[in-house]
PDB file of N, H, CA, C and O in Angstrom:
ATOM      1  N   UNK A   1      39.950 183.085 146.832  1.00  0.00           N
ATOM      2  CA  UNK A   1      41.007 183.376 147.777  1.00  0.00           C
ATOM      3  C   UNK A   1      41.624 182.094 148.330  1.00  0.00           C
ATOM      4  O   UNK A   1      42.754 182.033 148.814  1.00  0.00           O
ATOM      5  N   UNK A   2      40.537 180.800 148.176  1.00  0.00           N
ATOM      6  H   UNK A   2      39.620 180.849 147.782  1.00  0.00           H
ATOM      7  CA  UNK A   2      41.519 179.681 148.871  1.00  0.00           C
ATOM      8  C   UNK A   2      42.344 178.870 148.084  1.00  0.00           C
ATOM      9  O   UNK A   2      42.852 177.811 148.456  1.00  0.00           O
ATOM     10  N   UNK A   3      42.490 179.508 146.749  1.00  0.00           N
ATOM     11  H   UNK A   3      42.078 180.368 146.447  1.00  0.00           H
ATOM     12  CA  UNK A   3      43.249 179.049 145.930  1.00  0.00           C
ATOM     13  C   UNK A   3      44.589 179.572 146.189  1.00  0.00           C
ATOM     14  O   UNK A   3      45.541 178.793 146.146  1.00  0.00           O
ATOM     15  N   UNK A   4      44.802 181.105 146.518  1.00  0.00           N
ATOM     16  H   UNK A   4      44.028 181.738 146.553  1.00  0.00           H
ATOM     17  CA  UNK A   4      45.850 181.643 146.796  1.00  0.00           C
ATOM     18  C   UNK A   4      46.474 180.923 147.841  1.00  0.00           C
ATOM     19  O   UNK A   4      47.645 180.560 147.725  1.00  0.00           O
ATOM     20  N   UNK A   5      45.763 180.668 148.913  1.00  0.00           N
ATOM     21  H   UNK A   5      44.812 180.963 149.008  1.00  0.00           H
ATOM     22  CA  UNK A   5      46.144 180.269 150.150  1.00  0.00           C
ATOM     23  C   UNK A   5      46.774 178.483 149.718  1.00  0.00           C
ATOM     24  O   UNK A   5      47.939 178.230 150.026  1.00  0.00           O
ATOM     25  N   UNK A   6      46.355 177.939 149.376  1.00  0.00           N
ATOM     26  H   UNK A   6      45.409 178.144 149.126  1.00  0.00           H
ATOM     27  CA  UNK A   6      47.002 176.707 148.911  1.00  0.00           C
ATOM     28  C   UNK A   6      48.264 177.186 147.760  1.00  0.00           C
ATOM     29  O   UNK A   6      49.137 176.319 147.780  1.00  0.00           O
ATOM     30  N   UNK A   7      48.429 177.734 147.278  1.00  0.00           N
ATOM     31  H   UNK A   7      47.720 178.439 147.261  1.00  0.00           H
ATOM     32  CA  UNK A   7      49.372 177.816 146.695  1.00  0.00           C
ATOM     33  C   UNK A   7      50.465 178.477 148.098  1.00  0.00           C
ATOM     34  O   UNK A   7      51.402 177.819 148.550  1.00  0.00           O
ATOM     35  N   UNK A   8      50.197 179.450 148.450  1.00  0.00           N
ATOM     36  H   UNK A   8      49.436 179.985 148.083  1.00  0.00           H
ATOM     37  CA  UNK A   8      51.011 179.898 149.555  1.00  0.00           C
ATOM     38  C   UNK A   8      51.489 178.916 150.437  1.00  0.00           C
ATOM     39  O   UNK A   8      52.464 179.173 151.144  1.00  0.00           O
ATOM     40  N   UNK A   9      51.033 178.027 150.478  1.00  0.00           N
ATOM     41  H   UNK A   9      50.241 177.818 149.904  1.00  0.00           H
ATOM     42  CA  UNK A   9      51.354 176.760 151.524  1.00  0.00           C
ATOM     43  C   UNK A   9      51.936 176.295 151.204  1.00  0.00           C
ATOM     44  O   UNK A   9      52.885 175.943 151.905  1.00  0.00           O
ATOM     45  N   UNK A  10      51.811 175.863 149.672  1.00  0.00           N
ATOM     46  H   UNK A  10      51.040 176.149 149.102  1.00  0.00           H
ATOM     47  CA  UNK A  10      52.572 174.869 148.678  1.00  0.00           C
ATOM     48  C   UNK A  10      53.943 175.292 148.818  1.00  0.00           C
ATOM     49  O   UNK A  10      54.820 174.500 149.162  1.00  0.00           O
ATOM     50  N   UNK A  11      54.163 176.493 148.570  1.00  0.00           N
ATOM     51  H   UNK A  11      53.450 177.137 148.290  1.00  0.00           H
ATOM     52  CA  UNK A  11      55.231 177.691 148.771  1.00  0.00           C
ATOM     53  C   UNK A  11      55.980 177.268 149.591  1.00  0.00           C
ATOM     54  O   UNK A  11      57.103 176.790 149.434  1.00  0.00           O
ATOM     55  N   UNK A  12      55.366 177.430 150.546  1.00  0.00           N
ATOM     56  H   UNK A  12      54.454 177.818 150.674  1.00  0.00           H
ATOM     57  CA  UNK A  12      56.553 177.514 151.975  1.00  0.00           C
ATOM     58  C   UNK A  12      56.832 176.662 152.238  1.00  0.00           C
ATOM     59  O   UNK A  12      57.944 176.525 152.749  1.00  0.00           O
ATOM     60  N   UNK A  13      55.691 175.213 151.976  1.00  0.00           N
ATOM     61  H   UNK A  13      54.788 175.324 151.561  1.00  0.00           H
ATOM     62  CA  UNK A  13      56.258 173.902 152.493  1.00  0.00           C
ATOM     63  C   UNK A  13      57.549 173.708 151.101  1.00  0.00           C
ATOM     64  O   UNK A  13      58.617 173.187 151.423  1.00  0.00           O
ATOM     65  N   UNK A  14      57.389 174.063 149.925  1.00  0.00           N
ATOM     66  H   UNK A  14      56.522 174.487 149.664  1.00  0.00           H
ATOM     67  CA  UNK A  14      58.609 173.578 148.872  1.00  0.00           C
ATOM     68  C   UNK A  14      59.921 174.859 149.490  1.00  0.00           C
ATOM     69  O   UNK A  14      61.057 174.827 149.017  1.00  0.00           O
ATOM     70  N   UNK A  15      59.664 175.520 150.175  1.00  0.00           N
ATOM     71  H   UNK A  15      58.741 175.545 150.559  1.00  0.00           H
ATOM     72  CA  UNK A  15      60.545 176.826 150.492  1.00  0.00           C
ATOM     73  C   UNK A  15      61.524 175.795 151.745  1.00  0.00           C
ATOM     74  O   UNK A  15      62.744 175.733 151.898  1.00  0.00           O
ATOM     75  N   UNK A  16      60.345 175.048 152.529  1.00  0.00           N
ATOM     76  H   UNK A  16      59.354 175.098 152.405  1.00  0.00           H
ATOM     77  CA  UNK A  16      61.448 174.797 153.521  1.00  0.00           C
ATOM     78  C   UNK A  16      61.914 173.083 153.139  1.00  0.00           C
ATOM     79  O   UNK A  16      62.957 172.595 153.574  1.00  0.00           O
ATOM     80  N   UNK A  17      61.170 172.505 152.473  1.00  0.00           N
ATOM     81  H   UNK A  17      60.323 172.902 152.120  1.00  0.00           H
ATOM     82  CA  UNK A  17      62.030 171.111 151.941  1.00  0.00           C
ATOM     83  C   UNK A  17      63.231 171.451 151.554  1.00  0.00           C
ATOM     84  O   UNK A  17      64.214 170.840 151.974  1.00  0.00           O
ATOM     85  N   UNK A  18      63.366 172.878 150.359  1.00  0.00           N
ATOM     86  H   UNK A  18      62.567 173.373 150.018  1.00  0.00           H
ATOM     87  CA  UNK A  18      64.831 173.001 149.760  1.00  0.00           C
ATOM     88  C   UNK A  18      65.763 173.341 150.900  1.00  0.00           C
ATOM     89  O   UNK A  18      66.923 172.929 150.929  1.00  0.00           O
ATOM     90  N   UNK A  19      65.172 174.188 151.943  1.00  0.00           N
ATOM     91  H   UNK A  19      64.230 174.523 151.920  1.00  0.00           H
ATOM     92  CA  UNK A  19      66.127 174.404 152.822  1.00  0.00           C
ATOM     93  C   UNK A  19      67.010 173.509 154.088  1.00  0.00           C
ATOM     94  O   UNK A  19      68.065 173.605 154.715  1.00  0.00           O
ATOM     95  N   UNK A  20      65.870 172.641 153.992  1.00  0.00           N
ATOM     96  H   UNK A  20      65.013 172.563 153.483  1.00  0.00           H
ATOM     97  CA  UNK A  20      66.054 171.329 154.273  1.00  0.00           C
ATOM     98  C   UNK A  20      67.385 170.331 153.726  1.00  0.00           C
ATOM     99  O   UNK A  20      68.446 169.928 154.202  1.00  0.00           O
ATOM    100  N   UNK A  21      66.843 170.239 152.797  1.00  0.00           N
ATOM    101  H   UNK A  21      65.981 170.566 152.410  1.00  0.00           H
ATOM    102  CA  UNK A  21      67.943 169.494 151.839  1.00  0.00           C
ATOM    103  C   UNK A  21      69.091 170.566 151.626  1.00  0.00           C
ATOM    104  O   UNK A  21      70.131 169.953 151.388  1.00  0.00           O
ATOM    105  N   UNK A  22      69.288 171.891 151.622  1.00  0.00           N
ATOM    106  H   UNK A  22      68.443 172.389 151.816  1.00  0.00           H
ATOM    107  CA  UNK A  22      70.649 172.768 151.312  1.00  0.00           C
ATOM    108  C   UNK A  22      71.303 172.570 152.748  1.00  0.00           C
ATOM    109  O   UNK A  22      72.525 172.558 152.902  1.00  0.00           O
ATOM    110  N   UNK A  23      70.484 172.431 153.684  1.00  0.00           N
ATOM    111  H   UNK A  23      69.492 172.441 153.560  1.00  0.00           H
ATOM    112  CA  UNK A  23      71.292 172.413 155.106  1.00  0.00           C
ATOM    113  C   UNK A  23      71.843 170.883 155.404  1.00  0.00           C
ATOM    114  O   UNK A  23      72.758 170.639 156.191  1.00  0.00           O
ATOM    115  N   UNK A  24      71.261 170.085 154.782  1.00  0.00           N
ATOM    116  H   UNK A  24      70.518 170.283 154.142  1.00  0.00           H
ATOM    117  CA  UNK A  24      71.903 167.934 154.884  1.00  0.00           C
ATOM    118  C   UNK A  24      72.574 168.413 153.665  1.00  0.00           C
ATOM    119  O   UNK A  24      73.190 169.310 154.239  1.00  0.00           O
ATOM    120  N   UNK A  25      72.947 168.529 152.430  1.00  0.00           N
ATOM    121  H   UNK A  25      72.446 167.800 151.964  1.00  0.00           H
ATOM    122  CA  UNK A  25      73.824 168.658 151.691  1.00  0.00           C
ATOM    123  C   UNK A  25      75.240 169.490 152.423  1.00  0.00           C
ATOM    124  O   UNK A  25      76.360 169.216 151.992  1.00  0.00           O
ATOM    125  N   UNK A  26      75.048 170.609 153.657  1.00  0.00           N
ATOM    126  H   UNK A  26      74.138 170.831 154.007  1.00  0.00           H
ATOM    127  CA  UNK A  26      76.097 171.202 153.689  1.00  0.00           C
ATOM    128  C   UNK A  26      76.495 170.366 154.728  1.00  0.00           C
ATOM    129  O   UNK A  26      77.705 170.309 154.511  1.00  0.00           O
ATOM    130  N   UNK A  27      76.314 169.759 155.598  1.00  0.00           N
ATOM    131  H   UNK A  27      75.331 169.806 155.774  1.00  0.00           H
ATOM    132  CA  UNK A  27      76.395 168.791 156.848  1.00  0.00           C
ATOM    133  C   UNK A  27      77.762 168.243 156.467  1.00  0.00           C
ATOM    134  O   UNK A  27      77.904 167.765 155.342  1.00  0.00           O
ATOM    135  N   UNK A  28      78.954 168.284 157.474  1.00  0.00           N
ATOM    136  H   UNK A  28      78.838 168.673 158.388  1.00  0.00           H
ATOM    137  CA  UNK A  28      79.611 167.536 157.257  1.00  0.00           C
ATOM    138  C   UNK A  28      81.045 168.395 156.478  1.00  0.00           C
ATOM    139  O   UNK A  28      82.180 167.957 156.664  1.00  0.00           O
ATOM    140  N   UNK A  29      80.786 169.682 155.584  1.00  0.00           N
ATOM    141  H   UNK A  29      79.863 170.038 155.432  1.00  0.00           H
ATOM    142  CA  UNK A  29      81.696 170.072 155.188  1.00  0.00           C
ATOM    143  C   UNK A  29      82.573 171.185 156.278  1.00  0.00           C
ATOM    144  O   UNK A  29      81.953 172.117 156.790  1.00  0.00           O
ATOM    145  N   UNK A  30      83.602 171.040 156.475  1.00  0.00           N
ATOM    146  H   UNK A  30      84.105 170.282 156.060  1.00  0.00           H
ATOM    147  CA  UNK A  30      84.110 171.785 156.638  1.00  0.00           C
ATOM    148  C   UNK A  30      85.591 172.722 156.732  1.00  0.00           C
ATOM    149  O   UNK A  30      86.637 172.168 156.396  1.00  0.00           O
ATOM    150  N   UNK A  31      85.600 173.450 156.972  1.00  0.00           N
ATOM    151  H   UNK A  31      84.750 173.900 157.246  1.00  0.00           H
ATOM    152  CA  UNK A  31      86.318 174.749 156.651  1.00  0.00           C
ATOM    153  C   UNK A  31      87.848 174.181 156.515  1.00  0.00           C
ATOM    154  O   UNK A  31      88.166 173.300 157.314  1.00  0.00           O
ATOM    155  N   UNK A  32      88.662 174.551 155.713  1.00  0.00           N
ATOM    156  H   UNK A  32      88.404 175.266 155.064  1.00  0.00           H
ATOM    157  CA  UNK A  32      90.475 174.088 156.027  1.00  0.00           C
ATOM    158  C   UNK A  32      90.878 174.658 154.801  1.00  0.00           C
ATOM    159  O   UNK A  32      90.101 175.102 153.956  1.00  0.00           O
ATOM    160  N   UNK A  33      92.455 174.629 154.699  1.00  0.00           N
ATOM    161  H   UNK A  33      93.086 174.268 155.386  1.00  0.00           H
ATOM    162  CA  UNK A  33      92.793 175.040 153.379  1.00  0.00           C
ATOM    163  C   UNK A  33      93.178 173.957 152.599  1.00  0.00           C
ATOM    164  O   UNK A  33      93.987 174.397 151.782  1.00  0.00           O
ATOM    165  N   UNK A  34      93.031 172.897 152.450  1.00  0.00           N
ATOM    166  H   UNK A  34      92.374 172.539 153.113  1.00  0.00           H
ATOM    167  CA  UNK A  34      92.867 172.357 151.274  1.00  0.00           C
ATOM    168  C   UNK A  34      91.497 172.196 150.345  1.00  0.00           C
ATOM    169  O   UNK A  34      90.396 172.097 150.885  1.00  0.00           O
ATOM    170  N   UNK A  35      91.625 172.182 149.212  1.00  0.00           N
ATOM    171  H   UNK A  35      92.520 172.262 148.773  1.00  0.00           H
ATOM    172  CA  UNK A  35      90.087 171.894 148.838  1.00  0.00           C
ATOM    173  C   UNK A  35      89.415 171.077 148.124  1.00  0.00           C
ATOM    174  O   UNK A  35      89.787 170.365 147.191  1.00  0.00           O
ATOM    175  N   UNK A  36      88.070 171.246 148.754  1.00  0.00           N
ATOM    176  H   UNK A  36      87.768 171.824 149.511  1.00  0.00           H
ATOM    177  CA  UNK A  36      87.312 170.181 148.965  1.00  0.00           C
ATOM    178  C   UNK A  36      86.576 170.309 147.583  1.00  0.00           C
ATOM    179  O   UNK A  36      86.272 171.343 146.988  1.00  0.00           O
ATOM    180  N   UNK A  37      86.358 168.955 147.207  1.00  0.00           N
ATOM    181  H   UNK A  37      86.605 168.115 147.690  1.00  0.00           H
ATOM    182  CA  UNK A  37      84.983 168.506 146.289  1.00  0.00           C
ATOM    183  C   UNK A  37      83.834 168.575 146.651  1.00  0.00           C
ATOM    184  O   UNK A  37      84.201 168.957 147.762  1.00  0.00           O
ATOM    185  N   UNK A  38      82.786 168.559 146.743  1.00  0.00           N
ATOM    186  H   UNK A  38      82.488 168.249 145.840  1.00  0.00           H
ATOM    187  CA  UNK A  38      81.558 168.403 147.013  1.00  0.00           C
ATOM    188  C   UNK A  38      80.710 167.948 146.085  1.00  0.00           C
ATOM    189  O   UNK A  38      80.277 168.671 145.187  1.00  0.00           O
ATOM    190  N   UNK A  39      80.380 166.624 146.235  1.00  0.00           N
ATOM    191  H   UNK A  39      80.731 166.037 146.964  1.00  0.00           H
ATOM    192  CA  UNK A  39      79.801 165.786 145.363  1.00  0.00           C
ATOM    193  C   UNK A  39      78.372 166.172 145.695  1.00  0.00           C
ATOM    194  O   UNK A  39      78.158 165.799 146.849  1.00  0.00           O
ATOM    195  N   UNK A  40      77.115 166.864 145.086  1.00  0.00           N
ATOM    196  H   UNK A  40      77.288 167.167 144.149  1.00  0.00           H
ATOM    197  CA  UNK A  40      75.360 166.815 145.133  1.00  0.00           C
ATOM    198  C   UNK A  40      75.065 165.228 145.452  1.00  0.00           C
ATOM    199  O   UNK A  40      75.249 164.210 144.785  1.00  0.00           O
ATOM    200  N   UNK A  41      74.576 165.442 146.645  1.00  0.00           N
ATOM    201  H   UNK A  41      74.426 166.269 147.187  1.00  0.00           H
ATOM    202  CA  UNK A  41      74.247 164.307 147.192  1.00  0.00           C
ATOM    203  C   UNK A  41      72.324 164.583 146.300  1.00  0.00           C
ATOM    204  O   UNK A  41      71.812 163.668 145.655  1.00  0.00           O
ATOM    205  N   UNK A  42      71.682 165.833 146.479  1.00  0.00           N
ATOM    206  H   UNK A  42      72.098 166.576 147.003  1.00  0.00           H
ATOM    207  CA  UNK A  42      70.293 165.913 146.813  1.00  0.00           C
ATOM    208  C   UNK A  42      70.069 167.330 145.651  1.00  0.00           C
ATOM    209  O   UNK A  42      69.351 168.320 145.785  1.00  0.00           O
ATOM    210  N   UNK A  43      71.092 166.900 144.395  1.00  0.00           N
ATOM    211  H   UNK A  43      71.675 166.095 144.286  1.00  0.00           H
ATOM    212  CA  UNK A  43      70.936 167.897 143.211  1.00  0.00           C
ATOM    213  C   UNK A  43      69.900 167.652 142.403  1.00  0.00           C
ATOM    214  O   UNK A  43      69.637 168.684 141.784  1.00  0.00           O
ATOM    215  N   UNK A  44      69.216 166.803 142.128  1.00  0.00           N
ATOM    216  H   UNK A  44      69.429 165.965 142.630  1.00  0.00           H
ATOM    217  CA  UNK A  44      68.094 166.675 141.603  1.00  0.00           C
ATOM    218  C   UNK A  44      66.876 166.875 141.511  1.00  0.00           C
ATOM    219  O   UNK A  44      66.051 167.030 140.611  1.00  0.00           O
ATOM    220  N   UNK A  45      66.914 166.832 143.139  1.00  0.00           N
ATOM    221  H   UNK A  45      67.584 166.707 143.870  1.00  0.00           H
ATOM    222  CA  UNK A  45      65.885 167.224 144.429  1.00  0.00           C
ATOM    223  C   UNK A  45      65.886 168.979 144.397  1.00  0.00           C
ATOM    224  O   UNK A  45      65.030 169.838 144.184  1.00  0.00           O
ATOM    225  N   UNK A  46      67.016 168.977 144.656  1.00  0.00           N
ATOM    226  H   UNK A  46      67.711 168.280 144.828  1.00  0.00           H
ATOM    227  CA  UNK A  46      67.043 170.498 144.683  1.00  0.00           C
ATOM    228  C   UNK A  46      66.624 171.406 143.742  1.00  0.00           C
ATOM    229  O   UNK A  46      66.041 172.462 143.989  1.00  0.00           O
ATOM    230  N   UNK A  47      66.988 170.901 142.450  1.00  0.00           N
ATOM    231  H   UNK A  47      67.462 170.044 142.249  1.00  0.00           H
ATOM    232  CA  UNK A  47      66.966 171.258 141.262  1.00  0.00           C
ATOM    233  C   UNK A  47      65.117 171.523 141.145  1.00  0.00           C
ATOM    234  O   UNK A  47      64.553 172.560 140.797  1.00  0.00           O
ATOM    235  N   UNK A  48      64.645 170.545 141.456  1.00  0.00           N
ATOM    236  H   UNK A  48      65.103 169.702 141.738  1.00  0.00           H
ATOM    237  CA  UNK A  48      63.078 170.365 141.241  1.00  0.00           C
ATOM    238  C   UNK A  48      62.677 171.167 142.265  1.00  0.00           C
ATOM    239  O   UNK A  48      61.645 171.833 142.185  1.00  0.00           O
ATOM    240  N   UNK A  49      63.413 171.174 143.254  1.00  0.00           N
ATOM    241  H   UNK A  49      64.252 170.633 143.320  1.00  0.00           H
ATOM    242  CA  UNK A  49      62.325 172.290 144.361  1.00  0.00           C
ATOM    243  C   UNK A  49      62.616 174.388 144.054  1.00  0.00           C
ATOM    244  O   UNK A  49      61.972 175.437 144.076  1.00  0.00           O
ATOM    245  N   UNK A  50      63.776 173.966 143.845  1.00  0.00           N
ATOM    246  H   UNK A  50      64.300 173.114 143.827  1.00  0.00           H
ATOM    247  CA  UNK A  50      64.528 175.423 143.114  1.00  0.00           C
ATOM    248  C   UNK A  50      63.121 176.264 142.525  1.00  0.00           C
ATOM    249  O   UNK A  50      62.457 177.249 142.849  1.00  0.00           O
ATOM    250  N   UNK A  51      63.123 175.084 141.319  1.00  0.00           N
ATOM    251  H   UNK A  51      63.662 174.284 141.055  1.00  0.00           H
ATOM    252  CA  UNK A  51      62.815 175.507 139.791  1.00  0.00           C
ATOM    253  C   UNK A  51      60.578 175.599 140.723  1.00  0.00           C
ATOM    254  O   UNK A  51      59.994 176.663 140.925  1.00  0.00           O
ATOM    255  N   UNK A  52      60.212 174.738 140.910  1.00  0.00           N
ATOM    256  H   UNK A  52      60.686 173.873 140.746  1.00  0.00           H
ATOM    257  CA  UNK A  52      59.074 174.617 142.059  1.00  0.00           C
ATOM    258  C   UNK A  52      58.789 176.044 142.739  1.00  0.00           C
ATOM    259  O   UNK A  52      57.667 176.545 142.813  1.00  0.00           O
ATOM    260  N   UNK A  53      60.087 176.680 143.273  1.00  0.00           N
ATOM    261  H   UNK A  53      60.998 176.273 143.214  1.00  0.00           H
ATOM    262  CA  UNK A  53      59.988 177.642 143.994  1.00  0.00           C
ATOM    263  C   UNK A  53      59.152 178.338 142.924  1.00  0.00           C
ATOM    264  O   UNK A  53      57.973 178.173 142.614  1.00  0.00           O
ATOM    265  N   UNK A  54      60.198 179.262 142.387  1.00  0.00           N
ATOM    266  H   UNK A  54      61.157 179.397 142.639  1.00  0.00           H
ATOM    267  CA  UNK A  54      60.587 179.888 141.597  1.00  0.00           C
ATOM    268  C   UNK A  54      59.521 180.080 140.629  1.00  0.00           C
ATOM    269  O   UNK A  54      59.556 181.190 140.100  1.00  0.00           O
ATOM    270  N   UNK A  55      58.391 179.157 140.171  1.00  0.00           N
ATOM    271  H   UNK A  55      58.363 178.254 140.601  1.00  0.00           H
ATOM    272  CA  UNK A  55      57.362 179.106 139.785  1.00  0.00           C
ATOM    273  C   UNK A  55      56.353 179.593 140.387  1.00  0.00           C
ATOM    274  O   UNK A  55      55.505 180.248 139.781  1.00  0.00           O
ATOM    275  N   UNK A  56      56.277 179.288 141.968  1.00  0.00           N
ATOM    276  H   UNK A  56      56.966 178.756 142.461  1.00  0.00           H
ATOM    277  CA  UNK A  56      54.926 179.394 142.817  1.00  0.00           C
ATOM    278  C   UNK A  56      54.833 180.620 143.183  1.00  0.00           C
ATOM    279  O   UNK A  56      53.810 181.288 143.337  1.00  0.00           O
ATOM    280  N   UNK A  57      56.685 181.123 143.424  1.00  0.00           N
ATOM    281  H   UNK A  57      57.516 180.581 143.299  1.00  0.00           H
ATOM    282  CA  UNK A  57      56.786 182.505 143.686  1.00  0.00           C
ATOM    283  C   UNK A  57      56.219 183.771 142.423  1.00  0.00           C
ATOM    284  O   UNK A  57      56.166 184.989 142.598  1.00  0.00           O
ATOM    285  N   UNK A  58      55.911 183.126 141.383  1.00  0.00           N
ATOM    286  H   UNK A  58      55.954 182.137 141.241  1.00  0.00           H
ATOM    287  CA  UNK A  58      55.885 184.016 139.985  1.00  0.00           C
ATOM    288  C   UNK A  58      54.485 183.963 140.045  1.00  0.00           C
ATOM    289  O   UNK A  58      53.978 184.972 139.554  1.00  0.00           O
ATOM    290  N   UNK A  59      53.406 182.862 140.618  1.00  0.00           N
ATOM    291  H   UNK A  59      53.817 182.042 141.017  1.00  0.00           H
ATOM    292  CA  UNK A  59      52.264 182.964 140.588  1.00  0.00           C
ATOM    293  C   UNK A  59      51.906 183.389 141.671  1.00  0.00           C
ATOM    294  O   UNK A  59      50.675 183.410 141.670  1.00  0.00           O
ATOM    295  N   UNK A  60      52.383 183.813 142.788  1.00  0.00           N
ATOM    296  H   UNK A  60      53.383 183.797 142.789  1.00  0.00           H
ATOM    297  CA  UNK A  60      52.058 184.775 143.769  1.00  0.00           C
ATOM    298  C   UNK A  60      52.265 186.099 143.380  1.00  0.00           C
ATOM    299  O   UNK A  60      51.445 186.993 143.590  1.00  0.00           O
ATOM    300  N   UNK A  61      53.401 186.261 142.785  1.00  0.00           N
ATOM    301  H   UNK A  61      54.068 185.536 142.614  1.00  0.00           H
ATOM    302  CA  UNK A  61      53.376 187.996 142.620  1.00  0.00           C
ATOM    303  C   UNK A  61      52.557 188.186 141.550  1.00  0.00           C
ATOM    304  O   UNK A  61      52.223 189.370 141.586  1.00  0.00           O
ATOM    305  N   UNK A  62      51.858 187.425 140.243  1.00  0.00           N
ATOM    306  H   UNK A  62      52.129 186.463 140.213  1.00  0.00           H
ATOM    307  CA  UNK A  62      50.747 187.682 139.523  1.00  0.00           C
ATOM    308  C   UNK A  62      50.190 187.888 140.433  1.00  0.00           C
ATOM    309  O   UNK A  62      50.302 189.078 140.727  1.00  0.00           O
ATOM    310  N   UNK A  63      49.515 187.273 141.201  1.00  0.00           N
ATOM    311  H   UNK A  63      49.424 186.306 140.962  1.00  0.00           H
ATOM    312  CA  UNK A  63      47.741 187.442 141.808  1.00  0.00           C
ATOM    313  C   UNK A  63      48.114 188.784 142.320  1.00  0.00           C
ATOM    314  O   UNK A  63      47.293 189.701 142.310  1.00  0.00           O
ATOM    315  N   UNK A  64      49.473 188.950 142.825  1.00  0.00           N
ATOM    316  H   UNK A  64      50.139 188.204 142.833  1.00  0.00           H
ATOM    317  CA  UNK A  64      49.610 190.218 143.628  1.00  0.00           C
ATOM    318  C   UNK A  64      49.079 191.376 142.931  1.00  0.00           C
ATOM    319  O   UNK A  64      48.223 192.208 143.233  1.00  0.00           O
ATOM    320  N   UNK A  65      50.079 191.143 141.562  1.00  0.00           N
ATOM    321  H   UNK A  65      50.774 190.467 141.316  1.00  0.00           H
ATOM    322  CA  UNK A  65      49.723 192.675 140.639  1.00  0.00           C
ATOM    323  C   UNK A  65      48.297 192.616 139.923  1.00  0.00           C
ATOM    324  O   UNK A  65      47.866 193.610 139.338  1.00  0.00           O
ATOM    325  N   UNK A  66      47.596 191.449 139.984  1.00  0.00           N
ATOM    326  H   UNK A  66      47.946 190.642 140.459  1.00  0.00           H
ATOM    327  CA  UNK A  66      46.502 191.209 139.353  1.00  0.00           C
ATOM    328  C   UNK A  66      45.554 191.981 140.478  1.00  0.00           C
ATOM    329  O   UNK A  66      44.686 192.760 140.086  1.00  0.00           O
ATOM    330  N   UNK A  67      45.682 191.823 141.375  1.00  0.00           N
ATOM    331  H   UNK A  67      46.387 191.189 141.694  1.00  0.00           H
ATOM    332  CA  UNK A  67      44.787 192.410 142.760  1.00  0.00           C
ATOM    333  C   UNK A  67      44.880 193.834 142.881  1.00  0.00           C
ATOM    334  O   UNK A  67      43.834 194.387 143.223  1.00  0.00           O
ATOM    335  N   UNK A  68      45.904 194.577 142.677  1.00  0.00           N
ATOM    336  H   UNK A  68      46.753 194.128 142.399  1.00  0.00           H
ATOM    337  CA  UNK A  68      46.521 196.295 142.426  1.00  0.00           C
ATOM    338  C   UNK A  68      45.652 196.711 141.239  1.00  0.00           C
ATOM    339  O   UNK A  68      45.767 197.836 140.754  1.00  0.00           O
TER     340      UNK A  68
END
């Protein structure tokens, strides 16, 4: 079980770095009618925590259905 629990941690702490970095990437833009570029300051980063998620989340819902 404390394997789950470290992964769950892992989780949330990579859950809130990305959100982290999606909220300083949006900093600064805002609203008008001309339009804007938006150059990825923290796309790489993101990219790795995304894809991070997205993994940890797939090995949580195993253990889930593995436990049912």
């Amino acid at each position: 079980m404390s394997n789950r629990m470290e992964i769950l941690a892992e989780s949330r702490q990579a859950h809130s770095q990305l959100a982290t970095l999606k909220h300083q990437e949006s900093v600064g833009v805002q609203a008008g009618t001309e339009t804007v570029t938006i150059e990825p300051r923290y796309g790489n980063e993101m990219t790795y925590l995304t894809n991070k998620c997205a993994q940890l989340d797939m090995i949580l819902e195993a253990m889930d259905a593995s436990e049912d």
